[in-house]
Short mmCIF file of C-alpha atoms in Angstrom, two decimals:
data_model
loop_
_atom_site.label_atom_id
_atom_site.label_comp_id
_atom_site.label_asym_id
_atom_site.label_seq_id
_atom_site.Cartn_x
_atom_site.Cartn_y
_atom_site.Cartn_z
CA LEU A 1 168.80 79.69 90.78
CA GLY A 2 171.17 78.69 93.24
CA ASP A 3 173.59 79.89 91.13
CA VAL A 4 172.52 83.83 91.84
CA TRP A 5 172.39 82.76 95.59
CA ARG A 6 176.17 81.61 95.59
CA GLN A 7 176.81 84.83 93.77
CA LEU A 8 175.16 87.45 96.04
CA TYR A 9 177.00 85.23 99.00
CA HIS A 10 180.67 85.87 96.75
CA ALA A 11 179.94 89.31 96.74
CA LYS A 12 179.06 89.70 100.18
CA LEU A 13 182.69 88.14 101.10
CA VAL A 14 184.80 89.64 98.46
CA ASP A 15 182.59 93.22 98.62
CA THR A 16 183.75 94.24 95.27
CA GLU A 17 181.84 96.56 92.76
CA GLU A 18 182.50 93.22 90.20
CA GLY A 19 181.43 91.09 92.50
CA TRP A 20 178.13 92.53 93.61
CA ARG A 21 177.80 94.18 89.37
CA ALA A 22 177.44 89.69 88.60
CA VAL A 23 174.70 89.62 89.70
CA ILE A 24 172.45 91.19 88.05
CA ARG A 25 174.44 90.61 84.56
CA TYR A 26 175.18 86.76 84.69
CA PHE A 27 171.89 85.76 86.49
CA PRO A 28 169.34 88.22 84.48
CA GLU A 29 166.31 85.80 85.37
CA ALA A 30 166.86 85.89 88.90
CA GLY A 31 164.50 88.48 89.33
CA ALA A 32 164.20 91.85 91.23
CA TYR A 33 164.74 90.72 94.88
CA CYS A 34 167.91 89.31 94.46
CA HIS A 35 168.89 92.23 91.85
CA ASN A 36 167.85 94.45 94.61
CA LEU A 37 170.11 92.56 97.17
CA ALA A 38 172.88 93.42 94.57
CA ARG A 39 172.09 96.85 94.50
CA ARG A 40 172.21 97.06 98.17
CA GLY A 41 175.35 95.45 98.51
CA LEU A 42 176.74 97.81 95.48
CA ALA A 43 175.27 100.73 97.66
CA TYR A 44 176.82 99.48 101.01
CA HIS A 45 180.16 98.72 99.04
CA PHE A 46 180.40 102.31 97.61
CA LEU A 47 179.53 104.15 100.73
CA HIS A 48 182.15 102.36 102.85
CA SER A 49 184.67 102.96 100.07
CA HIS A 50 183.68 106.72 100.45
CA GLU A 51 182.64 106.53 96.70
CA TYR A 52 179.58 108.77 97.11
CA GLU A 53 179.44 109.55 93.46
CA LYS A 54 179.17 105.81 92.27
CA ALA A 55 176.78 105.40 94.97
CA ILE A 56 174.05 107.49 93.67
CA GLY A 57 173.09 104.79 90.73
CA PRO A 58 172.34 101.90 92.61
CA LEU A 59 170.54 104.00 95.25
CA GLU A 60 168.22 105.79 92.63
CA GLU A 61 167.52 102.22 91.16
CA LEU A 62 166.63 101.06 94.83
CA THR A 63 164.11 104.34 95.17
CA ALA A 64 162.33 103.46 92.14
CA GLN A 65 161.26 100.13 93.77
CA THR A 66 157.86 101.18 94.41
CA GLN A 67 156.23 97.48 94.77
CA SER A 68 159.06 97.00 97.16
CA PRO A 69 158.81 99.72 99.86
CA ASP A 70 161.82 98.36 101.67
CA PHE A 71 164.62 98.80 99.22
CA GLN A 72 162.73 101.96 98.22
CA ALA A 73 163.26 103.17 101.88
CA PHE A 74 167.04 101.63 101.62
CA GLY A 75 167.38 103.95 98.54
CA ILE A 76 166.03 106.93 100.15
CA ALA A 77 168.10 106.67 102.91
CA GLY A 78 171.38 105.70 101.37
CA LEU A 79 170.80 109.01 99.21
CA VAL A 80 170.32 110.78 102.21
CA VAL A 81 173.77 109.84 103.56
CA THR A 82 175.57 110.26 99.67
CA TYR A 83 174.09 113.60 99.14
CA ALA A 84 175.47 114.83 102.85
CA ASN A 85 178.56 113.20 102.21
CA LEU A 86 178.79 114.91 98.91
CA GLY A 87 177.83 118.46 100.94
CA GLU A 88 174.71 118.72 99.00
CA ASP A 89 172.51 119.44 101.87
CA GLU A 90 169.74 120.67 99.98
CA LYS A 91 169.28 117.24 98.29
CA ALA A 92 169.94 115.09 101.24
CA LEU A 93 167.25 117.01 103.35
CA ASP A 94 164.57 117.08 100.25
CA GLU A 95 165.33 112.83 100.28
CA ASN A 96 164.85 112.88 103.92
CA GLY A 97 161.69 114.25 103.54
CA ARG A 98 160.49 111.47 101.51
CA LEU A 99 160.97 109.05 104.18
CA SER A 100 157.46 108.07 106.35
CA VAL A 101 157.84 107.49 110.15
CA GLU A 102 157.00 104.08 108.63
CA ALA A 103 159.33 103.94 106.40
CA ARG A 104 162.41 104.94 109.01
CA THR A 105 160.52 102.27 111.58
CA LYS A 106 160.52 99.32 109.41
CA LEU A 107 164.39 100.75 107.77
CA SER A 108 165.40 100.65 111.43
CA GLN A 109 164.36 96.75 111.53
CA GLN A 110 165.40 95.60 107.87
CA SER A 111 168.62 97.39 107.69
CA PRO A 112 169.73 98.69 110.88
CA GLN A 113 173.09 99.74 110.01
CA MET A 114 171.68 102.00 107.01
CA TYR A 115 169.23 103.35 109.42
CA GLU A 116 172.19 104.17 112.12
CA LEU A 117 174.27 105.73 108.86
CA LEU A 118 170.83 107.86 107.96
CA THR A 119 170.36 108.82 111.93
CA LYS A 120 174.42 109.88 111.89
CA THR A 121 173.49 111.95 109.00
CA ILE A 122 170.68 113.88 109.81
CA ASP A 123 172.50 114.87 112.83
CA GLU A 124 175.33 116.16 111.27
CA LEU A 125 172.64 117.80 108.84
CA ILE A 126 171.41 119.66 111.80
CA ASP A 127 174.65 120.67 113.08
CA ARG A 128 175.70 122.27 109.73
CA SER A 129 172.71 124.08 109.72
CA ILE A 130 173.13 125.72 113.12
#
């Protein structure tokens, strides 16, 4: 299992689609936690490079993680940001409605960067709807 952590570290350093995808491809036995870390890294990579369409896949996979509420909240928040940037405000608002107060609080603690993106995006959505 040590090799999967090396690959995760490498992926974080190089921050490429290939680096993040390698975690899942080459370490299928690593388990959900490591794979979810890779999906989160991949989603951040796509968001930072403004490849919003590509971000949807890993974010949807994270939203399906019902046994991992932290990853699920990250995925939902990421979809809010993604859809808003794609101009799909209704979808963004629908996803935003899925985040409970508790999920937002945990997101702010577990993934402050995503929480900040979410907050800025919601402010932009409000401004656009006025």
